[in-house]
Amino acid sequence: MCGIAGIVRAGPGRPVEEPALLRMAASLRHRGPDGFGLARGQAVGLVSTRLAILDLSHGWQPMRSQAGSVLVYNGEVYNHAELRAELSREGASFRTRTDTEVVHAMLDRRGLDALAAFNGQFALGLWEPDDQRLTLVRDRFGVRPLHYALTARGDLVFGSEVTAVLASGEVSAAPDLEGIDDVFTTWGPRPPRSAFRGIGQLRPGGVLVWERGRIVREGLWWRPDVACRDAEPTTDLGDLLRSSVGLRLQADVRVGTYLSGGLDSSLLTALAREVIGPDLRTFSLAFESAQYDESAAQQRVAGFLGTQHHVLHISARDIAAGFRDAVLHAATPLVRTGPVCMAQLARFAREHGVTVVATGEGADELFWGYDVFKEVLARRAYLRDPELTSAFDDLYPHLGHRARGPGWQHAFAAAGPADDPLFSHQVRMRATGSVAALYAPDVVAELDGQSSRERLRRSLPPEFTGWTDLQRTTWLELHTLLEPYLLAAQGDRAAMTHGVEGRYPFLDHRVFDHAMSLRPDRKLRGSQDKAVLRELAASVLPAEITNRRKQPYRAPEVAPFVGPDAPEWVQDSLTPTAVRAAGLFDPTRVEALMVRCGGGRALGQREAMAFVGVLSTQVWSEQHFGAGVVAPEQEARRPRVFLELDDERAEATA
């Protein structure tokens, strides 16, 4: 696992300066705390910071191949041993045991056709000096991030995180209102946008090819096909998941799992326990409030499986203390405090000697575990027969009776028109949109006709209209929640803040293909979600866990920031003067929201998300455009490798 970055020039005469590369390296130090490397030529500079997981003494990047190409690579390709054997039969030789060298050899020999053979999560930049060509690639589901910017001169700057692009000195920070509007519609900026003007994100399964100042190819090398296949899968799901888990436990460092107490993480932990044995370390969050806490289920699973279990107790004060750091590393406003706690859990795991954690993301999207899948069916049934108000009674029980009051059924019925292609997500988008209702008038004017929902509708694939409601819901979950939020702010950015790599066995593309081949009733059977996963779990977990209703991961949202224990910076960030200076929200409307929240009169989840959204935006704006901007420092450590790309000789230090 690494952080990667680079600059490529459109023409000669403007060399990439080493201080710029050192600033980019320093900005990614948290992603690669074990060391860094540089490659530099007249028209190119590349950076890699390393979190050593395989072949700890070797495999430093940037890596130059015998063919002359140079690779910077972030992530893991888990089937590298199989690919190595295949390449060896073709006459290839290797100097390291890393997957990096295998990926490099595959790309040199097979070009972009090699990507289909990779089973993993990765982002990479490949420089081919003879053609002055840079190729950027991102994995199928967008587990690993990759940002880029094209300058007015045609130069291209890229980095794992926005901070690396900004640290280059080639790109200035400015807010992208459309990217921010994405956050307040679908919880995160949707690629190719980010929250920064002029800085894009490579899409999941994306590829971009730059040559001599021009982007000559930009598209997808893989796209998720959510249409149910004609035939049932011939593979056994248990065998497939065991294979996926086994591949993702490969490491020369200690590996653990996150254990929430729900079905997905419990099943994953049970399968990991089969591989690692009683030395498996598991990590959980515990909250003071029973509304969020799942400790009892976590302890039941850990005790049943006999893992080395560790619990991090999170208080409201802890959330407030970690909030600004979480926003900084997410590089985007947030609508939930969950990323704060996940970053603290990563630090906790690292303190216990664990560098790699396997987690359960992806199961709910692939096997229809979220209530949004039941919701879309209930809303369709209600539209056919308005007497069926009981269809909504089973939805979102974790919200409690207060949220499920007299207006409960009306909220579903009035969420939007039945012929809207975004029908399945109207309720969620309407709730998150409470933040957008606070926009300043000039922001509303600038976004006129360019709302996040409209852009999403325009981005839907042509085959979308031919899918069923549940297939459409699957596609939208993958593109509006999983990648932009769960794998980004709450996943990669939270874990890598403390140099911890998250791995996701349910996002093995073979598991995805299997899930898409299942009959609908193998995933959602009446009110029972993830039916096939529950059948598998019954063989390795206690019944109360196998049958447990999903409790979505949530953390306290308003409580950490109000009352006598709230830190002073919260009030300072939310004064009318501060809100007006940031320029995104109407100070009068924000002040009214703050009064309601401070008095304990917030109107449920909608206003709680609005509170977090406003506060995080104020913090984010201060960090990047206000008085809180910190000048990027240069990496002071000695590089582990330095490649002079204009010289056949390579100076390497170790």
XYZ file of C-alpha atoms in Angstrom:
654
model
C 0.000 0.000 0.000
C 1.323 3.392 -0.952
C 0.622 6.950 -1.867
C 1.493 7.958 -5.412
C 1.845 11.288 -7.174
C 3.485 12.889 -10.159
C 3.848 15.728 -12.641
C 4.300 15.337 -16.404
C 5.142 18.240 -18.698
C 3.668 18.952 -22.096
C 7.007 20.073 -23.484
C 10.716 20.590 -22.736
C 12.297 23.544 -21.004
C 10.301 23.432 -17.797
C 11.837 20.677 -15.660
C 9.949 19.202 -12.735
C 11.652 20.636 -9.681
C 12.667 18.318 -6.863
C 11.152 20.524 -4.103
C 7.727 20.054 -5.675
C 8.147 16.274 -5.543
C 9.318 16.461 -1.941
C 6.227 18.475 -1.020
C 4.010 15.902 -2.697
C 5.818 13.124 -0.845
C 5.350 14.864 2.505
C 1.624 15.329 1.846
C 1.284 11.543 1.425
C 3.540 10.467 4.284
C 0.584 9.060 6.254
C -0.172 6.711 3.345
C 3.426 5.519 3.264
C 5.084 5.960 6.646
C 7.858 3.432 5.909
C 9.693 5.549 3.360
C 9.439 7.127 -0.073
C 11.039 7.235 -3.489
C 11.355 9.674 -6.381
C 11.892 9.512 -10.119
C 12.778 12.651 -12.042
C 13.500 13.686 -15.575
C 13.222 16.859 -17.640
C 9.549 16.277 -18.415
C 8.425 14.092 -15.538
C 8.567 13.652 -11.779
C 7.063 10.699 -9.906
C 6.568 10.044 -6.196
C 5.780 6.950 -4.153
C 5.367 6.719 -0.385
C 5.320 3.172 0.964
C 3.405 1.228 3.576
C 5.412 -1.990 3.376
C 3.214 -5.108 3.435
C 4.886 -7.626 1.092
C 8.649 -8.255 0.794
C 9.383 -5.539 3.307
C 13.030 -4.995 2.329
C 12.499 -4.769 -1.414
C 10.035 -3.482 -3.967
C 10.624 0.216 -3.441
C 9.092 2.577 -5.967
C 9.150 4.266 -8.399
C 10.110 1.044 -10.192
C 11.782 0.951 -13.610
C 11.430 -2.140 -15.770
C 13.867 -3.613 -18.286
C 11.608 -2.213 -20.998
C 12.226 1.283 -19.605
C 8.764 2.117 -18.277
C 8.412 3.513 -14.749
C 5.603 2.522 -12.388
C 4.116 4.089 -9.284
C 1.474 1.847 -7.811
C -0.850 1.996 -4.814
C -2.742 -1.054 -3.554
C -2.645 -4.794 -3.953
C -3.241 -7.348 -6.693
C -4.002 -10.431 -4.651
C -3.560 -13.071 -7.341
C 0.020 -11.951 -8.004
C 1.476 -15.418 -7.256
C -0.655 -16.981 -9.984
C 0.277 -14.224 -12.435
C 3.949 -14.477 -11.484
C 3.928 -18.187 -12.319
C 2.269 -17.470 -15.650
C 4.842 -14.810 -16.523
C 7.714 -17.042 -15.402
C 6.572 -19.689 -17.862
C 6.844 -16.996 -20.546
C 10.446 -16.299 -19.548
C 10.040 -13.368 -17.179
C 12.361 -13.071 -14.169
C 11.788 -11.183 -10.924
C 13.969 -9.493 -8.322
C 11.360 -9.163 -5.559
C 8.358 -10.995 -4.094
C 6.097 -7.959 -4.462
C 2.912 -7.772 -6.468
C 4.205 -4.415 -7.765
C 6.798 -6.089 -9.948
C 4.217 -8.563 -11.284
C 1.804 -5.745 -12.151
C 4.619 -3.888 -13.901
C 5.620 -6.919 -15.960
C 2.006 -7.607 -16.941
C 1.514 -4.022 -18.112
C 4.767 -4.030 -20.100
C 3.893 -7.290 -21.843
C 0.126 -6.968 -22.327
C -0.716 -3.321 -22.011
C -4.124 -2.421 -20.670
C -5.424 -5.891 -21.549
C -3.572 -7.031 -18.429
C -6.058 -5.233 -16.181
C -8.770 -7.854 -16.648
C -6.476 -10.432 -15.017
C -5.945 -8.381 -11.854
C -7.908 -9.368 -8.763
C -7.390 -6.524 -6.354
C -7.693 -2.895 -5.341
C -5.216 -0.495 -6.870
C -4.422 2.802 -8.510
C -1.355 3.282 -10.672
C 0.581 5.584 -12.924
C 2.736 4.127 -15.728
C 5.247 6.410 -17.483
C 6.562 5.334 -20.905
C 9.375 7.751 -21.753
C 9.796 6.864 -25.431
C 6.200 7.879 -26.149
C 6.064 10.561 -23.459
C 2.938 8.760 -22.278
C 1.397 8.573 -18.811
C -1.339 6.036 -18.135
C -3.469 6.307 -14.999
C -5.670 3.400 -13.877
C -8.072 2.801 -10.992
C -9.494 -0.516 -9.755
C -12.973 -1.814 -10.551
C -14.830 -0.486 -7.515
C -12.687 2.555 -6.767
C -11.265 1.211 -3.514
C -8.048 3.183 -4.006
C -8.220 6.889 -4.886
C -6.595 8.742 -7.755
C -6.949 12.493 -8.394
C -5.622 14.525 -11.304
C -5.584 17.998 -12.824
C -4.750 19.192 -16.336
C -3.136 22.632 -16.353
C -3.600 25.368 -18.934
C -0.220 24.438 -20.447
C -1.240 20.834 -20.895
C 0.787 19.497 -17.965
C -0.854 16.790 -15.881
C -0.574 16.536 -12.093
C -1.856 13.494 -10.226
C -1.915 12.118 -6.711
C -3.600 9.602 -4.474
C -5.153 12.476 -2.551
C -6.118 16.037 -3.386
C -3.482 17.334 -0.978
C -0.709 15.891 -3.148
C -2.052 17.657 -6.244
C -2.221 20.938 -4.331
C 1.216 20.434 -2.757
C 2.747 20.366 -6.243
C 2.300 24.135 -6.498
C 0.915 23.613 -10.013
C -2.779 23.824 -9.032
C -4.616 26.321 -6.840
C -7.325 25.376 -4.355
C -10.851 26.562 -5.116
C -14.219 25.010 -4.228
C -16.199 23.142 -6.869
C -19.845 23.911 -6.117
C -21.103 20.981 -8.157
C -18.822 18.576 -6.300
C -20.000 20.030 -2.993
C -23.606 19.683 -4.120
C -22.863 15.991 -4.728
C -21.883 15.692 -1.059
C -25.228 17.138 -0.025
C -27.105 14.805 -2.338
C -25.277 11.464 -2.294
C -22.813 11.961 0.614
C -19.661 12.380 -1.464
C -18.343 13.953 -4.696
C -19.022 11.536 -7.535
C -16.117 10.924 -9.913
C -14.973 12.476 -12.124
C -15.655 15.449 -9.827
C -14.030 16.264 -6.512
C -14.841 19.066 -4.086
C -12.086 21.171 -5.719
C -12.438 23.061 -8.979
C -10.164 21.718 -11.680
C -9.179 18.583 -9.744
C -10.900 15.434 -10.960
C -11.090 11.865 -9.770
C -10.526 8.894 -12.004
C -13.759 6.903 -12.044
C -13.910 3.384 -10.585
C -12.736 1.048 -13.328
C -11.332 4.112 -15.055
C -8.344 4.709 -17.309
C -6.787 7.947 -18.535
C -3.954 8.187 -21.069
C -1.986 11.431 -21.477
C 0.537 11.962 -24.279
C 2.638 15.074 -24.868
C 0.148 17.518 -23.400
C -3.140 15.894 -24.460
C -5.503 13.399 -22.898
C -5.852 10.897 -25.733
C -8.035 8.376 -23.929
C -10.391 8.677 -20.982
C -12.951 6.022 -20.185
C -13.624 2.766 -18.391
C -11.720 -0.501 -18.618
C -14.427 -2.191 -16.495
C -18.030 -1.373 -15.679
C -20.402 -3.198 -13.300
C -23.095 -5.216 -15.052
C -25.914 -5.483 -12.520
C -28.359 -7.304 -14.799
C -29.187 -10.805 -13.568
C -27.583 -13.478 -15.759
C -29.659 -16.125 -17.480
C -28.145 -18.998 -15.513
C -27.595 -19.548 -11.807
C -23.923 -19.439 -10.763
C -22.132 -22.770 -10.836
C -19.614 -21.810 -8.145
C -20.262 -22.278 -4.442
C -20.479 -18.971 -2.578
C -18.756 -20.413 0.485
C -15.792 -21.593 -1.579
C -15.641 -18.277 -3.390
C -15.684 -16.170 -0.228
C -13.101 -18.390 1.424
C -10.865 -17.902 -1.605
C -11.412 -14.143 -1.512
C -10.715 -13.923 2.223
C -7.617 -16.117 1.903
C -6.190 -13.943 -0.860
C -6.790 -10.799 1.191
C -5.031 -12.160 4.252
C -1.711 -12.362 2.394
C 0.837 -10.099 4.065
C 4.241 -10.053 5.716
C 2.720 -7.934 8.497
C -0.028 -8.627 11.015
C -3.601 -8.731 9.668
C -6.858 -8.245 11.588
C -10.554 -7.615 10.968
C -13.054 -4.969 11.927
C -15.945 -6.594 13.768
C -19.153 -4.555 13.966
C -21.333 -7.400 15.226
C -23.448 -7.434 12.071
C -23.771 -10.318 9.632
C -21.155 -9.194 7.086
C -18.219 -8.456 9.369
C -19.046 -11.486 11.531
C -19.067 -13.847 8.542
C -15.852 -12.321 7.228
C -14.220 -12.692 10.641
C -15.328 -16.324 10.911
C -13.735 -17.100 7.535
C -10.564 -15.208 8.493
C -10.428 -17.177 11.749
C -10.338 -20.400 9.697
C -7.153 -19.146 8.027
C -5.309 -17.348 10.829
C -6.503 -19.294 13.859
C -6.832 -17.991 17.415
C -4.179 -15.311 16.846
C -6.656 -13.347 14.705
C -7.060 -9.849 16.113
C -10.470 -8.195 15.876
C -11.341 -4.539 16.489
C -14.655 -2.927 17.381
C -16.133 0.440 18.257
C -18.276 0.905 21.360
C -20.423 3.966 22.031
C -21.853 5.394 25.224
C -25.359 5.567 23.771
C -27.311 2.337 23.226
C -28.703 3.950 20.060
C -25.339 3.410 18.350
C -23.659 0.687 20.380
C -23.381 -2.927 19.158
C -20.985 -4.178 21.830
C -23.087 -7.136 22.928
C -23.174 -8.637 19.431
C -19.477 -7.932 18.902
C -18.523 -9.685 22.144
C -20.772 -12.638 21.281
C -19.024 -13.181 17.938
C -15.507 -12.645 19.300
C -16.169 -15.052 22.160
C -17.731 -17.654 19.891
C -14.819 -17.517 17.439
C -12.122 -17.102 20.075
C -10.364 -14.092 18.545
C -7.990 -11.656 20.220
C -10.618 -8.955 20.590
C -9.996 -5.249 21.199
C -12.681 -2.624 21.845
C -12.271 1.128 21.386
C -14.751 3.128 23.465
C -15.712 6.354 21.709
C -17.203 9.329 23.537
C -18.809 12.482 22.202
C -15.671 14.338 23.242
C -13.527 11.939 21.151
C -15.655 12.665 18.077
C -15.340 16.415 18.518
C -11.579 16.104 19.062
C -11.059 14.083 15.871
C -13.522 15.894 13.627
C -11.254 18.472 12.013
C -8.570 15.904 11.244
C -11.147 13.627 9.611
C -12.367 16.477 7.408
C -8.786 17.351 6.448
C -7.993 13.814 5.303
C -11.347 13.316 3.595
C -10.669 16.552 1.650
C -14.418 17.078 1.389
C -17.298 18.164 3.580
C -19.058 15.346 5.454
C -22.678 14.661 6.370
C -21.933 12.033 9.014
C -19.432 11.659 11.859
C -18.778 7.988 11.057
C -15.423 8.720 9.346
C -14.127 10.317 12.552
C -14.647 7.109 14.513
C -13.268 4.903 11.750
C -10.064 6.948 11.686
C -9.724 6.497 15.434
C -10.341 2.766 15.072
C -7.536 2.601 12.489
C -5.177 4.337 14.898
C -6.270 1.870 17.614
C -5.530 -1.113 15.341
C -2.144 0.326 14.421
C -1.317 0.783 18.111
C -1.997 -2.944 18.531
C 0.479 -3.843 15.788
C -2.016 -4.418 12.956
C -1.280 -2.843 9.569
C -3.941 -4.564 7.432
C -7.637 -4.974 8.283
C -10.304 -6.881 6.367
C -13.781 -5.351 6.502
C -17.283 -6.129 5.242
C -17.969 -3.274 2.813
C -19.789 -4.295 -0.353
C -21.981 -7.054 1.055
C -25.045 -4.828 1.474
C -24.773 -3.491 -2.070
C -24.221 -6.884 -3.700
C -26.636 -8.969 -1.620
C -29.328 -6.313 -0.997
C -28.870 -5.793 2.706
C -29.784 -2.118 2.997
C -33.370 -1.137 3.725
C -33.345 0.950 0.535
C -33.916 -2.305 -1.391
C -37.020 -3.101 0.675
C -38.059 0.542 0.523
C -38.257 0.654 -3.265
C -40.513 -2.425 -3.313
C -42.698 -1.009 -0.520
C -43.093 2.305 -2.354
C -44.069 0.564 -5.572
C -46.640 -1.517 -3.669
C -48.036 1.617 -2.024
C -48.405 3.362 -5.375
C -50.437 0.419 -6.611
C -52.590 0.378 -3.464
C -52.454 3.437 -1.138
C -54.143 1.369 1.575
C -50.903 -0.562 2.044
C -49.381 1.906 4.506
C -48.207 -1.051 6.596
C -45.642 -1.729 3.855
C -43.413 0.902 5.508
C -43.706 -0.401 9.070
C -40.721 -2.745 8.778
C -38.301 -0.152 7.396
C -35.423 1.485 9.294
C -36.282 0.230 12.805
C -32.975 1.634 14.104
C -34.349 5.180 13.749
C -36.732 4.649 16.676
C -40.369 5.592 17.214
C -39.787 9.346 17.219
C -38.553 9.387 13.626
C -41.261 6.952 12.541
C -44.147 9.180 13.565
C -47.361 10.285 11.818
C -45.538 11.629 8.783
C -43.616 8.367 8.233
C -45.744 6.995 5.377
C -46.126 10.434 3.797
C -42.343 10.855 3.620
C -42.107 7.801 1.371
C -45.200 8.622 -0.683
C -44.217 12.229 -1.379
C -40.519 11.711 -2.060
C -40.822 12.115 -5.825
C -42.476 10.994 -9.054
C -42.812 7.308 -9.859
C -41.249 7.655 -13.315
C -38.027 9.216 -12.031
C -35.063 6.900 -12.800
C -33.749 7.840 -9.345
C -36.985 6.586 -7.743
C -35.230 4.177 -5.370
C -33.044 6.926 -3.871
C -35.475 9.828 -3.703
C -36.087 9.482 0.040
C -32.381 9.425 0.898
C -31.560 12.316 -1.428
C -34.412 14.361 -0.015
C -33.108 13.831 3.520
C -29.539 14.773 2.643
C -30.830 17.698 0.609
C -31.754 19.483 3.833
C -28.174 20.775 3.778
C -28.649 22.236 0.308
C -31.704 24.130 1.613
C -29.240 26.292 3.572
C -27.231 27.451 0.530
C -26.511 31.148 0.136
C -28.541 32.797 -2.681
C -25.531 33.235 -4.972
C -24.665 29.527 -4.615
C -28.236 28.626 -5.581
C -27.950 30.909 -8.600
C -24.644 29.412 -9.718
C -26.025 25.867 -9.435
C -29.209 26.739 -11.324
C -30.030 23.902 -13.701
C -26.947 21.942 -12.630
C -28.179 20.110 -9.540
C -26.458 16.916 -8.477
C -29.603 14.922 -9.213
C -29.760 16.222 -12.786
C -26.113 15.390 -13.406
C -26.660 11.910 -11.987
C -29.634 11.322 -14.285
C -27.530 12.348 -17.274
C -24.774 9.925 -16.260
C -26.962 6.822 -16.110
C -25.917 4.106 -18.579
C -28.163 3.468 -21.599
C -29.155 0.037 -20.285
C -30.429 1.523 -17.008
C -34.003 1.888 -18.275
C -34.189 -1.839 -19.036
C -33.268 -2.944 -15.514
C -35.626 -3.842 -12.694
C -36.079 -1.538 -9.702
C -33.730 -3.664 -7.599
C -31.047 -3.735 -10.284
C -31.259 0.045 -10.621
C -30.962 0.335 -6.849
C -27.825 -1.815 -6.960
C -26.189 0.385 -9.583
C -27.066 3.550 -7.696
C -25.751 2.162 -4.392
C -22.430 1.318 -6.039
C -22.089 4.753 -7.620
C -23.641 7.081 -5.051
C -22.799 5.559 -1.666
C -20.179 2.806 -1.852
C -17.388 4.564 -3.765
C -17.981 8.265 -3.020
C -18.482 7.790 0.734
C -18.043 4.311 2.236
C -14.797 3.523 0.400
C -13.560 7.113 0.397
C -14.150 9.343 3.434
C -15.177 6.465 5.703
C -12.863 3.872 4.164
C -9.529 4.579 2.493
C -9.032 8.113 3.825
C -9.974 7.190 7.401
C -7.755 4.085 7.529
C -4.792 5.523 5.675
C -4.747 8.548 7.976
C -2.927 6.184 10.336
C -1.182 3.946 7.799
C -3.684 1.072 7.894
C -4.747 -0.746 4.722
C -8.369 -1.826 4.448
C -9.204 -4.908 2.386
C -12.666 -5.855 1.173
C -13.326 -9.549 0.425
C -16.899 -8.914 -0.736
C -15.514 -6.643 -3.477
C -13.632 -9.434 -5.191
C -14.941 -9.190 -8.757
C -15.666 -12.923 -8.719
C -17.974 -12.421 -5.731
C -19.634 -9.543 -7.563
C -20.262 -11.693 -10.640
C -21.672 -14.453 -8.436
C -24.016 -12.052 -6.641
C -25.287 -10.571 -9.888
C -26.047 -14.084 -11.176
C -28.306 -14.988 -8.268
C -32.073 -15.059 -8.539
C -33.602 -12.075 -6.708
C -35.107 -14.312 -4.020
C -31.625 -15.613 -3.173
C -30.801 -12.093 -1.967
C -34.105 -10.582 -0.798
C -36.790 -13.013 0.345
C -39.759 -11.132 1.740
C -38.424 -9.174 4.718
C -35.249 -11.295 4.920
C -32.284 -9.585 3.323
C -29.033 -11.230 2.193
C -30.719 -14.635 2.266
C -27.836 -16.542 0.682
C -25.283 -14.947 3.020
C -27.395 -15.859 6.033
C -27.505 -19.470 4.867
C -23.726 -19.548 4.635
C -23.292 -17.778 7.967
C -25.495 -20.351 9.716
C -22.700 -22.897 9.329
C -20.043 -20.772 11.066
C -21.840 -18.340 13.415
C -24.388 -18.481 16.264
C -28.040 -18.195 15.252
C -28.619 -14.851 16.973
C -25.949 -13.286 14.753
C -27.061 -15.057 11.595
C -30.638 -13.868 12.120
C -29.815 -10.418 13.488
C -31.486 -7.478 11.783
C -29.055 -5.031 10.214
C -28.124 -2.015 12.316
C -26.396 0.489 10.030
C -23.155 1.883 11.382
C -23.783 5.343 12.786
C -22.156 7.648 15.305
C -23.470 10.604 17.347
C -23.836 13.646 15.108
C -25.041 16.691 17.042
C -24.223 15.805 20.662
C -20.408 16.103 20.316
C -20.687 19.731 19.219
C -23.289 21.274 21.544
C -23.531 21.801 25.279
C -20.947 22.793 27.888
C -18.344 20.256 26.737
C -18.337 21.408 23.111
C -14.952 22.786 21.990
C -14.703 26.540 21.409
C -13.779 26.141 17.752
C -17.300 24.885 16.973
C -18.945 28.176 17.876
C -16.154 30.118 16.184
C -16.751 28.182 12.953
C -20.502 28.815 12.983
C -20.726 32.522 13.716
C -22.574 34.551 11.054
C -19.276 36.235 10.207
C -17.517 32.887 9.661
C -20.416 31.499 7.630
C -20.559 34.621 5.494
C -16.784 34.489 4.924
C -16.929 30.891 3.691
C -19.697 31.957 1.314
C -21.561 28.675 0.874
C -24.465 28.994 3.309
C -26.994 31.614 4.315
C -25.943 32.850 7.795
C -29.532 33.464 8.956
C -30.674 29.957 8.073
C -27.577 28.409 9.614
C -28.096 30.372 12.815
C -31.676 29.093 13.091
C -30.466 25.513 12.638
C -27.783 25.959 15.276
C -30.341 27.287 17.775
C -32.575 24.270 17.233
C -29.712 21.800 17.496
C -28.196 23.537 20.520
C -31.552 23.427 22.279
C -32.056 19.736 21.570
C -34.827 20.460 19.063
C -33.218 19.131 15.873
C -35.802 17.501 13.645
C -34.350 14.016 13.406
C -31.731 12.745 10.997
C -32.322 15.406 8.364
C -31.293 18.278 10.601
C -28.541 16.232 12.225
C -26.988 15.706 8.772
C -27.504 19.385 8.005
C -25.627 20.317 11.182
C -22.675 18.047 10.361
C -22.747 19.185 6.744
C -22.538 22.872 7.635
C -19.923 22.401 10.355
C -17.701 20.199 8.194
C -17.982 22.607 5.258
C -16.919 25.487 7.472
C -13.942 23.476 8.731
C -13.032 22.309 5.212
C -13.264 25.858 3.846
C -11.047 27.193 6.633
C -8.454 24.462 6.050
C -8.146 25.024 2.311
C -9.200 28.595 1.548
C -9.153 30.509 4.842
C -6.799 31.466 7.629
C -6.271 27.811 8.498
C -4.345 27.040 5.307
C -0.975 25.497 6.138
C 1.870 25.782 3.626
C 2.974 22.317 2.467
C 6.250 21.144 3.926
C 8.965 19.216 2.114
C 9.803 15.621 2.944
C 13.030 15.745 4.983
C 13.847 12.044 4.984
C 16.263 10.571 2.475
C 14.515 8.761 -0.404
C 14.863 4.986 -0.466
C 15.157 5.120 -4.241
C 15.906 7.985 -6.629
C 15.694 7.376 -10.377
C 17.278 9.880 -12.743
C 15.128 9.253 -15.794
C 17.301 11.221 -18.197
C 20.265 9.038 -17.306
C 20.602 5.310 -17.890
C 22.087 5.015 -14.424
C 19.803 4.907 -11.395
C 20.988 6.083 -8.019
C 19.349 3.841 -5.413
C 19.703 4.241 -1.696
C 18.366 1.881 0.912
